[in-house]
PDB file of C-alpha atoms in Angstrom:
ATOM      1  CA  UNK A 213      82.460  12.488  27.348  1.00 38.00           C
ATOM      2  CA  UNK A 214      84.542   9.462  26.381  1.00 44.00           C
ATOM      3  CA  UNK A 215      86.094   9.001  23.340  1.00 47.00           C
ATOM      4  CA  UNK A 216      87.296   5.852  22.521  1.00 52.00           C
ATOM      5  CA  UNK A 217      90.018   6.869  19.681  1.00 51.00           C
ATOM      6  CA  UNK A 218      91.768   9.701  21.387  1.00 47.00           C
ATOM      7  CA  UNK A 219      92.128  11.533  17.906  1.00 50.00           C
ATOM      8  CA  UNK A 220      88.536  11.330  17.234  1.00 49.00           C
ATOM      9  CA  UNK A 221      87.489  14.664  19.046  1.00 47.00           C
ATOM     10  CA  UNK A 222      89.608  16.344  16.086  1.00 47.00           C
ATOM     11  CA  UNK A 223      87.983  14.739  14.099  1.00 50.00           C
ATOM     12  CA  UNK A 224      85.637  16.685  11.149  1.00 50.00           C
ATOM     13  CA  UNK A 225      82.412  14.511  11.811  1.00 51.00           C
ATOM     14  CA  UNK A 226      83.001  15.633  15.478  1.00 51.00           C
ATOM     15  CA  UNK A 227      82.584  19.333  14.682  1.00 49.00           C
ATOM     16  CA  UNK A 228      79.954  18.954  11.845  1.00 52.00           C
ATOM     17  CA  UNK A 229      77.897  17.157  14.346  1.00 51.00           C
ATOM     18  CA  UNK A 230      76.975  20.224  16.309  1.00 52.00           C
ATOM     19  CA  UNK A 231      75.498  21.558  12.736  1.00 52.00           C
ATOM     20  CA  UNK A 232      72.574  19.483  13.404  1.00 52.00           C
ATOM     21  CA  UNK A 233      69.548  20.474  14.634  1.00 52.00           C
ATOM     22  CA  UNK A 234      69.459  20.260  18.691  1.00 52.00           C
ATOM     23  CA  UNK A 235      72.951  17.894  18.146  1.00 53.00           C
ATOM     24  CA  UNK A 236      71.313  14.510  17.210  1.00 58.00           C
ATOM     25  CA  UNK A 237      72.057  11.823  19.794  1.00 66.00           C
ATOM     26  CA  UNK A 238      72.076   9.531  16.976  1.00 66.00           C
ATOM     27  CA  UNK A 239      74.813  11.415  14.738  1.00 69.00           C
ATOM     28  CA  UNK A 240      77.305  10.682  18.112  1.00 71.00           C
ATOM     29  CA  UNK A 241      76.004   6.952  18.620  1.00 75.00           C
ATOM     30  CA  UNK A 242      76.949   6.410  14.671  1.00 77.00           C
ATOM     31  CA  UNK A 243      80.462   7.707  15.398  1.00 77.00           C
ATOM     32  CA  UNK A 244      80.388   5.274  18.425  1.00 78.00           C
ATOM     33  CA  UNK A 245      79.349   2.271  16.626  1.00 84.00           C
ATOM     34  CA  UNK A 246      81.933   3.078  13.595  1.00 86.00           C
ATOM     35  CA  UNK A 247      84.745   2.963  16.783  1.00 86.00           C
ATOM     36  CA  UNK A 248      82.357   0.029  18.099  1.00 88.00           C
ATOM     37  CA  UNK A 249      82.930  -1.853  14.655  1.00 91.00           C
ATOM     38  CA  UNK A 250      86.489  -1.024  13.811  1.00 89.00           C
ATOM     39  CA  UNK A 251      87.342  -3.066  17.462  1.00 91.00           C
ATOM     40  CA  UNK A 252      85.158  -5.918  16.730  1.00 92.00           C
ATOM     41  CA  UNK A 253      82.667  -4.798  19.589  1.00 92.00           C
ATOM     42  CA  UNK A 254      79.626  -4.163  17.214  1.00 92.00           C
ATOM     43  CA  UNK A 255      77.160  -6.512  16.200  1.00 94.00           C
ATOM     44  CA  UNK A 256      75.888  -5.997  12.537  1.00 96.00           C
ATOM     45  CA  UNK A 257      72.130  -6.996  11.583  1.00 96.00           C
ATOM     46  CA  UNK A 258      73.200  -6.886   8.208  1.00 97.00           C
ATOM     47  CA  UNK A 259      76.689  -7.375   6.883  1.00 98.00           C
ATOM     48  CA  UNK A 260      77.502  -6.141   3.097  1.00 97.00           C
ATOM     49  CA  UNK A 261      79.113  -7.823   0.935  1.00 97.00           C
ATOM     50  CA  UNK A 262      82.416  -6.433  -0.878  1.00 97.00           C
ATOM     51  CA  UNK A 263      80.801  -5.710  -3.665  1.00 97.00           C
ATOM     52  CA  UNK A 264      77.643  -4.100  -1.808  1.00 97.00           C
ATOM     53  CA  UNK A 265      79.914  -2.143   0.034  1.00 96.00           C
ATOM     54  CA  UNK A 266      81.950  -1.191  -2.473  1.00 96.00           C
ATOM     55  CA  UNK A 267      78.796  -0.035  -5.129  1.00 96.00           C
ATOM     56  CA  UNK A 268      77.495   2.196  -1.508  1.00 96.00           C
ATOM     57  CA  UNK A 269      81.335   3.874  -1.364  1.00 93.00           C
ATOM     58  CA  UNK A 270      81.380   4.579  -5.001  1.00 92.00           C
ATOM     59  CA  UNK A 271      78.081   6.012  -5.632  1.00 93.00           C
ATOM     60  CA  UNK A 272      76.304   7.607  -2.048  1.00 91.00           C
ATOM     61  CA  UNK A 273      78.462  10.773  -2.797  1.00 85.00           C
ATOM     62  CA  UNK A 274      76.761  11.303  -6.197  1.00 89.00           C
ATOM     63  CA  UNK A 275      73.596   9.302  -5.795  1.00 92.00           C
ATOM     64  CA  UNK A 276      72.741  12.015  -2.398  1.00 90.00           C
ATOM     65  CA  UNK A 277      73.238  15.469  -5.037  1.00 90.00           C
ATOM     66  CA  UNK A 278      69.457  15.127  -4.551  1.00 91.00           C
ATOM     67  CA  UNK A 279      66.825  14.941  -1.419  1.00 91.00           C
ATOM     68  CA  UNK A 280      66.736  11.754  -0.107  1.00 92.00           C
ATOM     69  CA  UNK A 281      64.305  10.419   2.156  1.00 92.00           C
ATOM     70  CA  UNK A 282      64.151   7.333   3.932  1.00 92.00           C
ATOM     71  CA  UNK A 283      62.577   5.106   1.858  1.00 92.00           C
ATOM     72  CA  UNK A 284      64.450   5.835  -0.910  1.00 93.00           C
ATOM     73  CA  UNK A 285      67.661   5.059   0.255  1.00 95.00           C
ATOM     74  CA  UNK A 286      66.242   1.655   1.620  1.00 95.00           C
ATOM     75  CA  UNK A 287      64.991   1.245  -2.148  1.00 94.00           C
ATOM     76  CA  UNK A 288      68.403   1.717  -3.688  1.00 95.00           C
ATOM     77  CA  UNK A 289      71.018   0.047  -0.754  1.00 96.00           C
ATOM     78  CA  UNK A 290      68.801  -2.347   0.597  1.00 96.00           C
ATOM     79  CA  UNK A 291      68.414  -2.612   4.717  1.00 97.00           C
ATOM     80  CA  UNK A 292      71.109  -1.097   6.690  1.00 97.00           C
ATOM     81  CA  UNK A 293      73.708  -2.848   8.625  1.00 97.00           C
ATOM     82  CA  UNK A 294      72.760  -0.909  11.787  1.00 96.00           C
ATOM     83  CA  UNK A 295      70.164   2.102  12.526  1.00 94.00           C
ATOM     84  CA  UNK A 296      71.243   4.474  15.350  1.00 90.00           C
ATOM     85  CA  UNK A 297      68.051   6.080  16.781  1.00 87.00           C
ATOM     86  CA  UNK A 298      64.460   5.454  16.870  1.00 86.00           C
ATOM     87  CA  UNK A 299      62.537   2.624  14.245  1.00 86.00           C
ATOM     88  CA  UNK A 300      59.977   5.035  13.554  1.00 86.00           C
ATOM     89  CA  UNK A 301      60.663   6.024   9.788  1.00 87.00           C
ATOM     90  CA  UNK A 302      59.405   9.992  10.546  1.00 85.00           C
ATOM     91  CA  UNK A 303      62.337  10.694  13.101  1.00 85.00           C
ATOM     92  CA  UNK A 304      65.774  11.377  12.937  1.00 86.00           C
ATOM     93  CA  UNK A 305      68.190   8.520  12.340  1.00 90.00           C
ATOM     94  CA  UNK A 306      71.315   7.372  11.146  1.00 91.00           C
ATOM     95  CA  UNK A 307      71.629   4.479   8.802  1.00 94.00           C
ATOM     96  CA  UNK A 308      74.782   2.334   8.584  1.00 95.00           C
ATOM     97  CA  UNK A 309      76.658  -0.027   6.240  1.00 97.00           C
ATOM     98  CA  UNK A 310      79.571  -1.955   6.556  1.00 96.00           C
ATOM     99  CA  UNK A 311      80.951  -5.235   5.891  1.00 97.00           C
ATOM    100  CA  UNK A 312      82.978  -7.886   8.014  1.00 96.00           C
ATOM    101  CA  UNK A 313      86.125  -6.260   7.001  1.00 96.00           C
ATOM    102  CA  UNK A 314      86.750  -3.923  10.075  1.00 93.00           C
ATOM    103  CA  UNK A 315      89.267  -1.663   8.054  1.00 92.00           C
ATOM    104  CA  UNK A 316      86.672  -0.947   5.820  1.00 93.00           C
ATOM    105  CA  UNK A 317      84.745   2.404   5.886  1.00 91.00           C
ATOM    106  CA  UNK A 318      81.472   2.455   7.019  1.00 92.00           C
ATOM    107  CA  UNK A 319      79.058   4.352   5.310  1.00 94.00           C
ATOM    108  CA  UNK A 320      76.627   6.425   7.125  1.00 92.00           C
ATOM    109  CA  UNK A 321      73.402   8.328   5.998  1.00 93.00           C
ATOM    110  CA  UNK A 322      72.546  10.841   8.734  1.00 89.00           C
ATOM    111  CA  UNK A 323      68.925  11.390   8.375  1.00 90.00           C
ATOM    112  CA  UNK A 324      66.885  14.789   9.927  1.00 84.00           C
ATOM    113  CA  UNK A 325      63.305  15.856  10.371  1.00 77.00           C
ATOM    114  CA  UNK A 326      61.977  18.046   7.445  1.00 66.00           C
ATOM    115  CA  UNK A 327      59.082  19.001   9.656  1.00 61.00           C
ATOM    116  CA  UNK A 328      57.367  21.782   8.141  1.00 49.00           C
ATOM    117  CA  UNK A 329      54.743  24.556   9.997  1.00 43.00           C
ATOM    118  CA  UNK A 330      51.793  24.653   8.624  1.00 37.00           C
ATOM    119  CA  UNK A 331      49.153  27.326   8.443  1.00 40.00           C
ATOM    120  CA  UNK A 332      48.417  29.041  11.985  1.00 37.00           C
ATOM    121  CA  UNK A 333      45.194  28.291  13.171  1.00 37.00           C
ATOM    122  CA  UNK A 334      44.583  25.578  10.332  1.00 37.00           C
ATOM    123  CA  UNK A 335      44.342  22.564  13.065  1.00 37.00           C
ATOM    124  CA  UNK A 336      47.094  20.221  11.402  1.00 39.00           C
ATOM    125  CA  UNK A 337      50.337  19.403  12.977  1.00 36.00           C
ATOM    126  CA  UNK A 338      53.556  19.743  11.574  1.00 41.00           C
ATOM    127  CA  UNK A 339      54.467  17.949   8.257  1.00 44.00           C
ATOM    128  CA  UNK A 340      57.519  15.355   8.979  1.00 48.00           C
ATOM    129  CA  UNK A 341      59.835  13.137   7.674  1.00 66.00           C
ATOM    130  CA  UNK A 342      62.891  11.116   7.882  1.00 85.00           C
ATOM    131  CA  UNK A 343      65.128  13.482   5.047  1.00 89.00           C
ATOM    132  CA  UNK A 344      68.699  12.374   4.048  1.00 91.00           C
ATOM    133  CA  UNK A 345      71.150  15.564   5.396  1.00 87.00           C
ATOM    134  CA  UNK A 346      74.406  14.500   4.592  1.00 86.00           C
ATOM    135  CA  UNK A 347      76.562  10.772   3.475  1.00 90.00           C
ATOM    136  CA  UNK A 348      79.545  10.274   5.775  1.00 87.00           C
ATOM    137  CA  UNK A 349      81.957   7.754   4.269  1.00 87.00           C
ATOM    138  CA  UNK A 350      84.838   8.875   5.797  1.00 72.00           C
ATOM    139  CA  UNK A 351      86.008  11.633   7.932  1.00 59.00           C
ATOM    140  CA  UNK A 352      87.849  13.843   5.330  1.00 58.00           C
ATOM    141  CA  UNK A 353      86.105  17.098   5.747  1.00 53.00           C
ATOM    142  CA  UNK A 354      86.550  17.502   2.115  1.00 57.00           C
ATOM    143  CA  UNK A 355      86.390  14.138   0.862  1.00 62.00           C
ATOM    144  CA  UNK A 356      84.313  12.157   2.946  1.00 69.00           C
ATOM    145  CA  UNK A 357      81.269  14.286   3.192  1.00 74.00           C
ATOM    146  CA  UNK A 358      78.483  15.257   1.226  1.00 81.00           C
ATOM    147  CA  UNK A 359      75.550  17.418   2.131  1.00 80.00           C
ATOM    148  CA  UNK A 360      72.263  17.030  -0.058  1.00 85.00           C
ATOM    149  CA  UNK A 361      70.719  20.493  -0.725  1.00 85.00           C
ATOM    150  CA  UNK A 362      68.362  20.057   1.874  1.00 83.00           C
ATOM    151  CA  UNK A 363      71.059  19.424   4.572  1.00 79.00           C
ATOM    152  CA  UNK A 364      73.145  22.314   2.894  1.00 77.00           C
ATOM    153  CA  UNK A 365      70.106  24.654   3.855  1.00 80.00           C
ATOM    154  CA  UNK A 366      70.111  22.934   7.363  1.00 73.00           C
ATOM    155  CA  UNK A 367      73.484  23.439   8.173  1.00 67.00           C
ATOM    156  CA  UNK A 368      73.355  27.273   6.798  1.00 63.00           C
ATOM    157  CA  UNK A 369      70.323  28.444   9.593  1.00 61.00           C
TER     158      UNK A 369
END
């Protein structure tokens, strides 16, 4: 596997990402793109502002002490500046913001499914959902991350 940063294989994000279920292609794309960005490779479809950036930094650590979905952190940090995996808003994704300032942080949601079973024999499908996990805005394993409850209970199966 390449690495672009030849430190970033030590890094924590690199062994939280095998926490997630079936390791998300998306969590290692997002760690990509952050590599992508800080080099002036990646292309942002929407570029925060300092002050955006800086209200996402100082409150996604508190503001994800809750379940999260999708929607909701659309709904409180507008669009992101880049998704890593699929558009549709019931699967797994990773949602990105950063400015134009490359030695910036860039703050990453890393969403997972909250599919449910249902009753055997009852006909319906599994219940899903794009469900915030965990806010990356750095990799300081004890200062960058934070798990919502849901993705503390993910990470502890």
């Amino acid at each position: 596997m390449w690495i672009p940063d030849t430190n970033a294989r030590l890094a924590p994000s690199m062994m939280l990402r095998e926490g997630f279920p079936a390791p998300e292609i998306h969590v290692t794309a997002s760690q990509y793109g952050e590599d992508a960005h800080r080099r002036g490779w990646l292309r942002l479809d929407r570029t925060l502002t300092a002050a955006e950036h800086s209200d996402i930094v100082d409150s996604s650590a508190t503001w994800s002490g809750e379940d999260r979905s999708l929607h909701e952190i659309i709904a409180e940090f507008g669009p992101p500046s880049v998704t890593f995996g699929p558009t549709d808003p019931d699967r797994p994704k990773t949602l990105s913001y950063a400015t134009s300032d490359r030695r910036t942080p860039v703050v990453a949601f890393h969403l997972g499914s909250a599919g449910t079973d249902t009753e055997a024999g009852s006909g319906d499908g599994p219940a899903a959902g794009a469900v915030l996990l965990a806010v990356r805005v750095n990799d300081d394993l004890f200062g960058g991350w934070e798990l919502t409850p849901f993705g503390e209970t993910t990470f502890a199966e």
